[in-house]
Amino acid sequence: MKILHFYIALSILLISACSDSDSSSGFELKGKLGNAHGDTLFLEQMATDGLKKVDTAILDENGEFTMNPVITEIGFYRLKTSDRNFATFIFDANQSVSITGDIADLGNSYNVEGSEDSKLFWEINQTSAASYRKRDSITKIFQAFVNLTKMDSLRIDSMSKELEKPFTQLVDEHNQYLKSFIEKHPSSFASLAAIQQLQPDEFMDIYFKLDDGLFAKYPNSPYIKAFHEGVSSGRKLAIGSMAPEISMNTPDEKPLALSSLKGRIVLIDFWASWCGPCRAENPNVVKAYNKYKTKGFDIYSVSLDKDMGKWKQAIKADGLSWNNHVCDFNQWQSPVVGLYNFNSIPTNVLIDRDGKIIAKNLRGEALEKKLEELFK
């Protein structure tokens, strides 16, 4: 699943305070953890520029600890005994937070008081984990039948379609939960954990709503600035927006602008000769082109190649018979990467006859289905 650069990972965790830290910030973290035997806790901040150590504390004979780290603004922190045993929190300045749980399984056993955002974050994690477990069960059922029985391809395909229904239902139900959560908490840091599980192309309106709420409340937060920057790029490429202009040279080294195709339905296809998934998808693109080219459909292929010869060879080998092929031979340094905000290929954008974006990342049957709808 493609994720935008500004996503905050679910693994964003919390930090513990060290003994020599300045307690004048007013933040206090206390806790009592079961099954402790003089264990050391580490508090780390998941900052936008990387993981940062904040403090450490040793649990006493009762499993208790107190920390007073310097926390001046809201952020994501993790409390851990190791990189595999941790719990994630959202801390803000001047909070008095208390934590209970089992030292051996912090992530699944903790309870937190004094931090509303942390409690909301816990809710998201619990609900998401339950949904993923159910989906995983369906996947394992399918795999078990394939491994234990000699099934032909038709039976495998039939079973796959049957199991796809409950799987898709689970995905849809969880997406609706996440959407409702964000709409209910549009200015909560916890919603950053919810939004990252939603596909931007499908839920961009929710991204906008969360960005508006968070940026209004925390305009100077590094987390929110990063999120806002990404969403701002997304707004420029939202469905209904005008596709940014592209102009590069063709294999004949003549400039060709995207706007020159105005009046046709155009698939802007980002690919490269060295990209295996792109080459695998090309037959689907060719099929769609051959089916709809006489009805007003065209393709503007933007390559991230660096070698003219290999680029031309791939165009010929894959039967990419349309005329609109361009490349600037800068690969990932090409301005179009930032302009269209993508970090993997194949990627595509479908625009209408006026140059407005009407769909993104359509592949295989999805592309044909959309074109069939447009050319009825």
mmCIF file of C-alpha atoms in Angstrom:
data_model
loop_
_atom_site.group_PDB
_atom_site.id
_atom_site.type_symbol
_atom_site.label_atom_id
_atom_site.label_comp_id
_atom_site.label_asym_id
_atom_site.label_seq_id
_atom_site.Cartn_x
_atom_site.Cartn_y
_atom_site.Cartn_z
ATOM 1 C CA MET A 1 0.000 0.000 0.000
ATOM 2 C CA LYS A 2 1.430 3.298 -1.022
ATOM 3 C CA ILE A 3 1.878 5.729 1.674
ATOM 4 C CA LEU A 4 2.543 9.453 1.434
ATOM 5 C CA HIS A 5 5.826 10.757 2.834
ATOM 6 C CA PHE A 6 4.111 12.700 5.587
ATOM 7 C CA TYR A 7 2.591 9.679 7.301
ATOM 8 C CA ILE A 8 3.439 9.241 10.988
ATOM 9 C CA ALA A 9 4.123 5.517 11.583
ATOM 10 C CA LEU A 10 2.084 3.570 14.132
ATOM 11 C CA SER A 11 5.368 2.607 15.771
ATOM 12 C CA ILE A 12 5.874 6.200 16.955
ATOM 13 C CA LEU A 13 6.599 5.687 20.621
ATOM 14 C CA LEU A 14 7.141 7.391 23.961
ATOM 15 C CA ILE A 15 10.259 8.363 25.945
ATOM 16 C CA SER A 16 11.226 8.016 29.612
ATOM 17 C CA ALA A 17 12.801 10.742 31.718
ATOM 18 C CA CYS A 18 16.346 10.586 32.973
ATOM 19 C CA SER A 19 17.477 11.257 36.505
ATOM 20 C CA ASP A 20 19.496 14.316 35.624
ATOM 21 C CA SER A 21 16.784 16.002 33.518
ATOM 22 C CA ASP A 22 15.325 19.377 34.434
ATOM 23 C CA SER A 23 11.933 18.897 36.073
ATOM 24 C CA SER A 24 11.014 22.529 35.634
ATOM 25 C CA SER A 25 9.022 21.689 32.533
ATOM 26 C CA GLY A 26 6.199 20.558 34.809
ATOM 27 C CA PHE A 27 5.849 17.174 33.103
ATOM 28 C CA GLU A 28 5.839 14.085 35.307
ATOM 29 C CA LEU A 29 5.658 10.417 34.370
ATOM 30 C CA LYS A 30 4.982 7.833 37.051
ATOM 31 C CA GLY A 31 4.335 4.143 36.786
ATOM 32 C CA LYS A 32 4.050 0.749 38.378
ATOM 33 C CA LEU A 33 4.810 -2.312 36.282
ATOM 34 C CA GLY A 34 4.262 -5.906 37.261
ATOM 35 C CA ASN A 35 6.903 -8.683 37.056
ATOM 36 C CA ALA A 36 9.686 -6.103 37.331
ATOM 37 C CA HIS A 37 13.083 -7.062 38.722
ATOM 38 C CA GLY A 38 15.179 -3.928 38.643
ATOM 39 C CA ASP A 39 14.564 -3.446 34.916
ATOM 40 C CA THR A 40 15.690 -0.329 33.089
ATOM 41 C CA LEU A 41 13.169 1.727 31.158
ATOM 42 C CA PHE A 42 14.122 3.980 28.272
ATOM 43 C CA LEU A 43 12.131 6.975 27.102
ATOM 44 C CA GLU A 44 12.562 8.021 23.458
ATOM 45 C CA GLN A 45 10.953 10.634 21.283
ATOM 46 C CA MET A 46 9.903 9.744 17.753
ATOM 47 C CA ALA A 47 10.779 13.096 16.243
ATOM 48 C CA THR A 48 10.277 13.985 12.595
ATOM 49 C CA ASP A 49 14.041 13.760 12.075
ATOM 50 C CA GLY A 50 14.524 10.446 13.877
ATOM 51 C CA LEU A 51 14.481 8.657 17.201
ATOM 52 C CA LYS A 52 15.883 10.663 20.116
ATOM 53 C CA LYS A 53 16.816 9.395 23.564
ATOM 54 C CA VAL A 54 15.211 11.419 26.331
ATOM 55 C CA ASP A 55 15.734 9.569 29.588
ATOM 56 C CA THR A 56 16.138 6.320 31.495
ATOM 57 C CA ALA A 57 14.834 5.050 34.814
ATOM 58 C CA ILE A 58 15.401 1.918 36.903
ATOM 59 C CA LEU A 59 12.333 0.325 38.468
ATOM 60 C CA ASP A 60 12.490 -0.182 42.223
ATOM 61 C CA GLU A 61 11.643 -3.413 44.077
ATOM 62 C CA ASN A 62 7.922 -2.640 43.723
ATOM 63 C CA GLY A 63 8.171 -2.021 39.991
ATOM 64 C CA GLU A 64 7.655 1.695 40.443
ATOM 65 C CA PHE A 65 9.391 4.612 38.750
ATOM 66 C CA THR A 66 9.139 8.385 38.416
ATOM 67 C CA MET A 67 10.484 10.538 35.590
ATOM 68 C CA ASN A 68 10.550 14.283 35.030
ATOM 69 C CA PRO A 69 11.762 14.769 31.456
ATOM 70 C CA VAL A 70 11.785 18.173 29.793
ATOM 71 C CA ILE A 71 8.772 18.171 27.493
ATOM 72 C CA THR A 72 7.861 21.584 26.153
ATOM 73 C CA GLU A 73 5.370 20.652 23.411
ATOM 74 C CA ILE A 74 3.170 17.776 22.361
ATOM 75 C CA GLY A 75 4.795 14.848 20.595
ATOM 76 C CA PHE A 76 5.081 11.083 20.141
ATOM 77 C CA TYR A 77 7.105 9.079 22.647
ATOM 78 C CA ARG A 78 7.783 5.462 23.449
ATOM 79 C CA LEU A 79 8.617 3.757 26.716
ATOM 80 C CA LYS A 80 10.644 0.593 26.240
ATOM 81 C CA THR A 81 12.821 -2.078 27.754
ATOM 82 C CA SER A 82 14.006 -3.010 24.241
ATOM 83 C CA ASP A 83 13.159 -2.272 20.631
ATOM 84 C CA ARG A 84 10.777 -5.254 20.677
ATOM 85 C CA ASN A 85 9.028 -4.408 23.936
ATOM 86 C CA PHE A 86 7.550 -0.927 24.091
ATOM 87 C CA ALA A 87 4.413 1.152 24.429
ATOM 88 C CA THR A 88 3.539 4.283 22.472
ATOM 89 C CA PHE A 89 2.209 7.507 23.969
ATOM 90 C CA ILE A 90 1.464 11.111 23.127
ATOM 91 C CA PHE A 91 2.819 13.484 25.775
ATOM 92 C CA ASP A 92 2.400 17.208 26.181
ATOM 93 C CA ALA A 93 3.992 19.798 28.477
ATOM 94 C CA ASN A 94 2.794 20.091 32.088
ATOM 95 C CA GLN A 95 1.004 16.745 32.125
ATOM 96 C CA SER A 96 1.062 14.371 35.078
ATOM 97 C CA VAL A 97 0.875 10.903 33.546
ATOM 98 C CA SER A 98 0.614 7.538 35.290
ATOM 99 C CA ILE A 99 1.186 4.154 33.663
ATOM 100 C CA THR A 100 0.511 0.595 34.800
ATOM 101 C CA GLY A 101 1.134 -2.691 33.039
ATOM 102 C CA ASP A 102 3.354 -5.750 32.749
ATOM 103 C CA ILE A 103 7.059 -5.128 32.182
ATOM 104 C CA ALA A 104 7.266 -8.211 29.960
ATOM 105 C CA ASP A 105 4.620 -7.005 27.480
ATOM 106 C CA LEU A 106 4.381 -3.226 27.615
ATOM 107 C CA GLY A 107 2.615 -2.709 24.296
ATOM 108 C CA ASN A 108 -0.330 -5.003 25.051
ATOM 109 C CA SER A 109 -0.706 -4.587 28.807
ATOM 110 C CA TYR A 110 -0.330 -0.905 29.585
ATOM 111 C CA ASN A 111 -2.935 1.431 31.003
ATOM 112 C CA VAL A 112 -2.439 5.189 30.902
ATOM 113 C CA GLU A 113 -4.040 8.071 32.785
ATOM 114 C CA GLY A 114 -3.413 11.806 32.527
ATOM 115 C CA SER A 115 -2.983 11.920 28.747
ATOM 116 C CA GLU A 116 -6.202 11.948 26.723
ATOM 117 C CA ASP A 117 -4.361 11.689 23.403
ATOM 118 C CA SER A 118 -2.496 8.617 24.663
ATOM 119 C CA LYS A 119 -5.791 6.990 25.634
ATOM 120 C CA LEU A 120 -7.186 7.699 22.173
ATOM 121 C CA PHE A 121 -4.013 6.315 20.621
ATOM 122 C CA TRP A 122 -4.481 3.136 22.677
ATOM 123 C CA GLU A 123 -8.047 2.841 21.349
ATOM 124 C CA ILE A 124 -6.842 3.082 17.750
ATOM 125 C CA ASN A 125 -4.154 0.439 18.307
ATOM 126 C CA GLN A 126 -6.557 -2.001 19.959
ATOM 127 C CA THR A 127 -9.239 -1.610 17.288
ATOM 128 C CA SER A 128 -6.722 -1.824 14.449
ATOM 129 C CA ALA A 129 -5.019 -4.892 15.897
ATOM 130 C CA ALA A 130 -8.363 -6.686 16.194
ATOM 131 C CA SER A 131 -9.208 -5.896 12.574
ATOM 132 C CA TYR A 132 -5.809 -7.039 11.308
ATOM 133 C CA ARG A 133 -6.085 -10.304 13.269
ATOM 134 C CA LYS A 134 -9.401 -11.110 11.590
ATOM 135 C CA ARG A 135 -7.994 -10.342 8.159
ATOM 136 C CA ASP A 136 -4.937 -12.441 8.873
ATOM 137 C CA SER A 137 -7.188 -15.374 9.807
ATOM 138 C CA ILE A 138 -8.902 -15.203 6.416
ATOM 139 C CA THR A 139 -5.542 -15.107 4.645
ATOM 140 C CA LYS A 140 -4.327 -18.129 6.628
ATOM 141 C CA ILE A 141 -7.505 -20.103 5.845
ATOM 142 C CA PHE A 142 -6.951 -19.540 2.139
ATOM 143 C CA GLN A 143 -3.262 -20.441 2.337
ATOM 144 C CA ALA A 144 -4.004 -23.593 4.332
ATOM 145 C CA PHE A 145 -6.468 -24.871 1.725
ATOM 146 C CA VAL A 146 -4.033 -24.159 -1.092
ATOM 147 C CA ASN A 147 -1.210 -25.962 0.733
ATOM 148 C CA LEU A 148 -3.194 -28.979 1.937
ATOM 149 C CA THR A 149 -5.353 -29.709 -1.075
ATOM 150 C CA LYS A 150 -4.534 -30.167 -4.712
ATOM 151 C CA MET A 151 -6.592 -27.374 -6.176
ATOM 152 C CA ASP A 152 -6.615 -26.376 -9.824
ATOM 153 C CA SER A 153 -6.374 -22.713 -10.783
ATOM 154 C CA LEU A 154 -10.130 -22.366 -11.324
ATOM 155 C CA ARG A 155 -10.950 -23.647 -7.836
ATOM 156 C CA ILE A 156 -8.249 -21.485 -6.286
ATOM 157 C CA ASP A 157 -9.654 -18.449 -8.107
ATOM 158 C CA SER A 158 -13.188 -19.295 -7.011
ATOM 159 C CA MET A 159 -12.190 -19.699 -3.376
ATOM 160 C CA SER A 160 -10.137 -16.514 -3.495
ATOM 161 C CA LYS A 161 -13.186 -14.566 -4.690
ATOM 162 C CA GLU A 162 -15.361 -16.040 -1.932
ATOM 163 C CA LEU A 163 -12.875 -15.142 0.797
ATOM 164 C CA GLU A 164 -12.350 -11.723 -0.723
ATOM 165 C CA LYS A 165 -15.884 -10.709 0.268
ATOM 166 C CA PRO A 166 -15.457 -10.993 4.078
ATOM 167 C CA PHE A 167 -11.907 -9.636 3.791
ATOM 168 C CA THR A 168 -13.095 -6.559 1.903
ATOM 169 C CA GLN A 169 -15.931 -6.100 4.385
ATOM 170 C CA LEU A 170 -13.429 -6.047 7.270
ATOM 171 C CA VAL A 171 -11.329 -3.463 5.446
ATOM 172 C CA ASP A 172 -14.359 -1.287 4.716
ATOM 173 C CA GLU A 173 -15.597 -1.517 8.309
ATOM 174 C CA HIS A 174 -12.211 -0.538 9.705
ATOM 175 C CA ASN A 175 -11.865 2.330 7.241
ATOM 176 C CA GLN A 176 -15.241 3.658 8.352
ATOM 177 C CA TYR A 177 -14.155 3.393 12.006
ATOM 178 C CA LEU A 178 -10.971 5.347 11.252
ATOM 179 C CA LYS A 179 -12.909 7.951 9.259
ATOM 180 C CA SER A 180 -15.420 8.431 12.077
ATOM 181 C CA PHE A 181 -12.635 8.607 14.672
ATOM 182 C CA ILE A 182 -10.866 11.394 12.787
ATOM 183 C CA GLU A 183 -14.091 13.309 12.219
ATOM 184 C CA LYS A 184 -14.775 13.069 15.963
ATOM 185 C CA HIS A 185 -11.211 14.094 16.921
ATOM 186 C CA PRO A 186 -10.059 16.441 14.113
ATOM 187 C CA SER A 187 -7.470 18.228 16.277
ATOM 188 C CA SER A 188 -6.066 15.234 18.180
ATOM 189 C CA PHE A 189 -2.525 13.996 17.630
ATOM 190 C CA ALA A 190 -3.958 10.487 17.967
ATOM 191 C CA SER A 191 -5.733 10.992 14.645
ATOM 192 C CA LEU A 192 -2.325 11.018 12.934
ATOM 193 C CA ALA A 193 -2.147 7.303 13.757
ATOM 194 C CA ALA A 194 -5.598 6.755 12.280
ATOM 195 C CA ILE A 195 -5.071 8.735 9.070
ATOM 196 C CA GLN A 196 -1.983 6.768 8.059
ATOM 197 C CA GLN A 197 -4.142 3.666 7.632
ATOM 198 C CA LEU A 198 -6.407 5.353 5.079
ATOM 199 C CA GLN A 199 -5.515 5.480 1.395
ATOM 200 C CA PRO A 200 -4.953 9.156 0.460
ATOM 201 C CA ASP A 201 -6.532 8.842 -2.983
ATOM 202 C CA GLU A 202 -9.757 7.464 -1.492
ATOM 203 C CA PHE A 203 -9.938 9.567 1.679
ATOM 204 C CA MET A 204 -8.246 12.817 0.704
ATOM 205 C CA ASP A 205 -11.181 14.821 2.086
ATOM 206 C CA ILE A 206 -10.448 13.319 5.525
ATOM 207 C CA TYR A 207 -6.780 14.285 5.152
ATOM 208 C CA PHE A 208 -7.892 17.852 4.439
ATOM 209 C CA LYS A 209 -10.196 17.896 7.466
ATOM 210 C CA LEU A 210 -7.488 16.609 9.812
ATOM 211 C CA ASP A 211 -4.896 18.977 8.386
ATOM 212 C CA ASP A 212 -7.223 21.930 8.930
ATOM 213 C CA GLY A 213 -7.896 20.921 12.540
ATOM 214 C CA LEU A 214 -4.322 20.104 13.524
ATOM 215 C CA PHE A 215 -2.646 23.010 11.740
ATOM 216 C CA ALA A 216 -5.024 25.494 13.352
ATOM 217 C CA LYS A 217 -4.238 24.114 16.815
ATOM 218 C CA TYR A 218 -0.515 23.286 16.447
ATOM 219 C CA PRO A 219 0.911 25.514 13.658
ATOM 220 C CA ASN A 220 4.459 25.359 15.046
ATOM 221 C CA SER A 221 4.648 21.613 15.750
ATOM 222 C CA PRO A 222 7.296 19.840 13.628
ATOM 223 C CA TYR A 223 4.958 16.841 13.309
ATOM 224 C CA ILE A 224 2.086 18.962 12.061
ATOM 225 C CA LYS A 225 4.282 21.031 9.763
ATOM 226 C CA ALA A 226 5.472 17.817 8.092
ATOM 227 C CA PHE A 227 1.918 16.531 7.796
ATOM 228 C CA HIS A 228 0.675 19.892 6.509
ATOM 229 C CA GLU A 229 3.386 20.012 3.855
ATOM 230 C CA GLY A 230 2.397 16.595 2.552
ATOM 231 C CA VAL A 231 -1.309 17.372 2.568
ATOM 232 C CA SER A 232 -0.670 20.656 0.791
ATOM 233 C CA SER A 233 0.987 18.697 -1.998
ATOM 234 C CA GLY A 234 -1.991 16.360 -1.998
ATOM 235 C CA ARG A 235 -4.412 19.275 -2.372
ATOM 236 C CA LYS A 236 -2.681 20.250 -5.610
ATOM 237 C CA LEU A 237 -3.252 16.731 -6.956
ATOM 238 C CA ALA A 238 -6.734 16.128 -5.553
ATOM 239 C CA ILE A 239 -9.484 14.780 -7.793
ATOM 240 C CA GLY A 240 -10.904 17.749 -9.667
ATOM 241 C CA SER A 241 -7.641 19.717 -9.612
ATOM 242 C CA MET A 242 -5.829 20.700 -12.775
ATOM 243 C CA ALA A 243 -2.943 18.375 -13.563
ATOM 244 C CA PRO A 244 0.399 20.218 -13.340
ATOM 245 C CA GLU A 245 2.001 20.904 -16.679
ATOM 246 C CA ILE A 246 4.813 18.640 -17.887
ATOM 247 C CA SER A 247 7.070 19.327 -20.834
ATOM 248 C CA MET A 248 9.985 17.059 -21.753
ATOM 249 C CA ASN A 249 11.682 15.750 -24.854
ATOM 250 C CA THR A 250 10.478 12.812 -26.936
ATOM 251 C CA PRO A 251 12.810 10.053 -28.227
ATOM 252 C CA ASP A 252 13.331 12.355 -31.238
ATOM 253 C CA GLU A 253 14.548 15.005 -28.769
ATOM 254 C CA LYS A 254 11.632 17.318 -29.480
ATOM 255 C CA PRO A 255 9.704 18.981 -26.621
ATOM 256 C CA LEU A 256 6.209 17.667 -25.962
ATOM 257 C CA ALA A 257 3.885 19.264 -23.420
ATOM 258 C CA LEU A 258 1.111 17.441 -21.619
ATOM 259 C CA SER A 259 -1.207 20.337 -22.422
ATOM 260 C CA SER A 260 -0.816 19.587 -26.137
ATOM 261 C CA LEU A 261 -3.149 16.605 -25.613
ATOM 262 C CA LYS A 262 -6.004 18.753 -24.308
ATOM 263 C CA GLY A 263 -9.325 17.586 -25.708
ATOM 264 C CA ARG A 264 -8.605 13.900 -25.032
ATOM 265 C CA ILE A 265 -8.883 11.674 -21.975
ATOM 266 C CA VAL A 266 -5.221 11.168 -21.036
ATOM 267 C CA LEU A 267 -3.448 8.673 -18.809
ATOM 268 C CA ILE A 268 -0.228 10.206 -17.477
ATOM 269 C CA ASP A 269 1.843 7.066 -16.959
ATOM 270 C CA PHE A 270 5.070 7.231 -14.906
ATOM 271 C CA TRP A 271 7.334 4.255 -15.614
ATOM 272 C CA ALA A 272 10.898 3.192 -16.595
ATOM 273 C CA SER A 273 12.550 0.466 -18.636
ATOM 274 C CA TRP A 274 14.401 -0.789 -15.526
ATOM 275 C CA CYS A 275 11.183 -1.082 -13.478
ATOM 276 C CA GLY A 276 9.958 -4.705 -13.385
ATOM 277 C CA PRO A 277 6.428 -3.922 -12.096
ATOM 278 C CA CYS A 278 6.107 -1.229 -14.777
ATOM 279 C CA ARG A 279 7.004 -3.668 -17.540
ATOM 280 C CA ALA A 280 4.553 -6.204 -16.080
ATOM 281 C CA GLU A 281 1.768 -3.601 -16.121
ATOM 282 C CA ASN A 282 2.512 -2.390 -19.661
ATOM 283 C CA PRO A 283 0.376 -5.086 -21.385
ATOM 284 C CA ASN A 284 -2.660 -3.779 -19.474
ATOM 285 C CA VAL A 285 -1.903 -0.225 -20.555
ATOM 286 C CA VAL A 286 -1.448 -1.342 -24.171
ATOM 287 C CA LYS A 287 -4.749 -3.231 -24.064
ATOM 288 C CA ALA A 288 -6.593 -0.185 -22.738
ATOM 289 C CA TYR A 289 -5.005 2.079 -25.347
ATOM 290 C CA ASN A 290 -5.881 -0.204 -28.263
ATOM 291 C CA LYS A 291 -9.470 -0.499 -27.045
ATOM 292 C CA TYR A 292 -10.187 3.189 -26.521
ATOM 293 C CA LYS A 293 -7.736 5.143 -28.697
ATOM 294 C CA THR A 294 -10.354 5.746 -31.392
ATOM 295 C CA LYS A 295 -12.796 7.081 -28.801
ATOM 296 C CA GLY A 296 -10.605 9.912 -27.544
ATOM 297 C CA PHE A 297 -8.189 8.146 -25.176
ATOM 298 C CA ASP A 298 -4.439 8.795 -25.196
ATOM 299 C CA ILE A 299 -1.392 8.126 -23.061
ATOM 300 C CA TYR A 300 1.392 10.485 -22.017
ATOM 301 C CA SER A 301 4.241 8.261 -20.857
ATOM 302 C CA VAL A 302 6.823 9.863 -18.579
ATOM 303 C CA SER A 303 9.907 7.716 -18.127
ATOM 304 C CA LEU A 304 12.382 7.842 -15.240
ATOM 305 C CA ASP A 305 15.051 6.296 -17.427
ATOM 306 C CA LYS A 306 18.654 7.424 -17.628
ATOM 307 C CA ASP A 307 19.669 5.638 -20.823
ATOM 308 C CA MET A 308 18.178 6.697 -24.158
ATOM 309 C CA GLY A 309 18.900 3.348 -25.815
ATOM 310 C CA LYS A 310 17.268 1.209 -23.112
ATOM 311 C CA TRP A 311 14.283 3.559 -23.026
ATOM 312 C CA LYS A 312 13.696 3.284 -26.789
ATOM 313 C CA GLN A 313 14.241 -0.476 -26.699
ATOM 314 C CA ALA A 314 11.617 -0.937 -23.942
ATOM 315 C CA ILE A 315 9.066 1.192 -25.826
ATOM 316 C CA LYS A 316 9.467 -1.052 -28.872
ATOM 317 C CA ALA A 317 9.650 -4.355 -26.983
ATOM 318 C CA ASP A 318 6.497 -3.642 -24.958
ATOM 319 C CA GLY A 319 4.522 -2.375 -27.940
ATOM 320 C CA LEU A 320 3.902 1.092 -26.503
ATOM 321 C CA SER A 321 2.625 2.334 -29.854
ATOM 322 C CA TRP A 322 1.342 5.775 -28.826
ATOM 323 C CA ASN A 323 3.441 8.774 -29.771
ATOM 324 C CA ASN A 324 3.595 10.614 -26.459
ATOM 325 C CA HIS A 325 6.776 9.369 -24.782
ATOM 326 C CA VAL A 326 8.941 11.834 -22.820
ATOM 327 C CA CYS A 327 11.954 11.669 -20.523
ATOM 328 C CA ASP A 328 14.501 14.058 -19.009
ATOM 329 C CA PHE A 329 16.924 11.259 -17.963
ATOM 330 C CA ASN A 330 17.125 12.493 -14.395
ATOM 331 C CA GLN A 331 15.477 9.385 -12.885
ATOM 332 C CA TRP A 332 14.246 10.122 -9.334
ATOM 333 C CA GLN A 333 15.780 13.606 -9.487
ATOM 334 C CA SER A 334 13.307 14.572 -12.191
ATOM 335 C CA PRO A 335 11.100 17.536 -11.195
ATOM 336 C CA VAL A 336 7.984 15.484 -12.053
ATOM 337 C CA VAL A 337 8.571 13.260 -8.999
ATOM 338 C CA GLY A 338 7.975 16.157 -6.621
ATOM 339 C CA LEU A 339 5.436 17.803 -8.900
ATOM 340 C CA TYR A 340 3.223 14.702 -8.853
ATOM 341 C CA ASN A 341 4.243 13.619 -5.343
ATOM 342 C CA PHE A 342 5.027 9.931 -5.909
ATOM 343 C CA ASN A 343 7.735 7.658 -4.535
ATOM 344 C CA SER A 344 7.211 4.467 -6.521
ATOM 345 C CA ILE A 345 6.409 3.392 -10.060
ATOM 346 C CA PRO A 346 4.299 2.446 -11.894
ATOM 347 C CA THR A 347 2.144 5.409 -10.971
ATOM 348 C CA ASN A 348 -0.495 7.038 -13.131
ATOM 349 C CA VAL A 349 -2.953 9.915 -13.181
ATOM 350 C CA LEU A 350 -6.026 10.032 -15.410
ATOM 351 C CA ILE A 351 -7.151 13.471 -16.610
ATOM 352 C CA ASP A 352 -10.218 14.618 -18.505
ATOM 353 C CA ARG A 353 -10.391 16.564 -21.730
ATOM 354 C CA ASP A 354 -9.820 19.849 -19.862
ATOM 355 C CA GLY A 355 -6.777 18.567 -17.972
ATOM 356 C CA LYS A 356 -8.526 17.967 -14.637
ATOM 357 C CA ILE A 357 -7.576 14.942 -12.540
ATOM 358 C CA ILE A 358 -10.381 12.367 -12.460
ATOM 359 C CA ALA A 359 -8.590 9.284 -11.077
ATOM 360 C CA LYS A 360 -5.208 8.046 -9.894
ATOM 361 C CA ASN A 361 -3.282 4.779 -9.845
ATOM 362 C CA LEU A 362 -5.635 2.754 -12.011
ATOM 363 C CA ARG A 363 -4.206 -0.600 -13.049
ATOM 364 C CA GLY A 364 -5.399 -3.642 -14.934
ATOM 365 C CA GLU A 365 -9.159 -4.124 -14.706
ATOM 366 C CA ALA A 366 -9.568 -0.906 -12.707
ATOM 367 C CA LEU A 367 -8.231 1.142 -15.626
ATOM 368 C CA GLU A 368 -10.484 -0.583 -18.154
ATOM 369 C CA LYS A 369 -13.511 -0.236 -15.885
ATOM 370 C CA LYS A 370 -12.936 3.509 -15.501
ATOM 371 C CA LEU A 371 -12.445 4.020 -19.232
ATOM 372 C CA GLU A 372 -15.569 1.998 -19.999
ATOM 373 C CA GLU A 373 -17.476 4.288 -17.643
ATOM 374 C CA LEU A 374 -16.060 7.417 -19.301
ATOM 375 C CA PHE A 375 -16.660 6.296 -22.888
ATOM 376 C CA LYS A 376 -20.204 4.948 -22.545
#
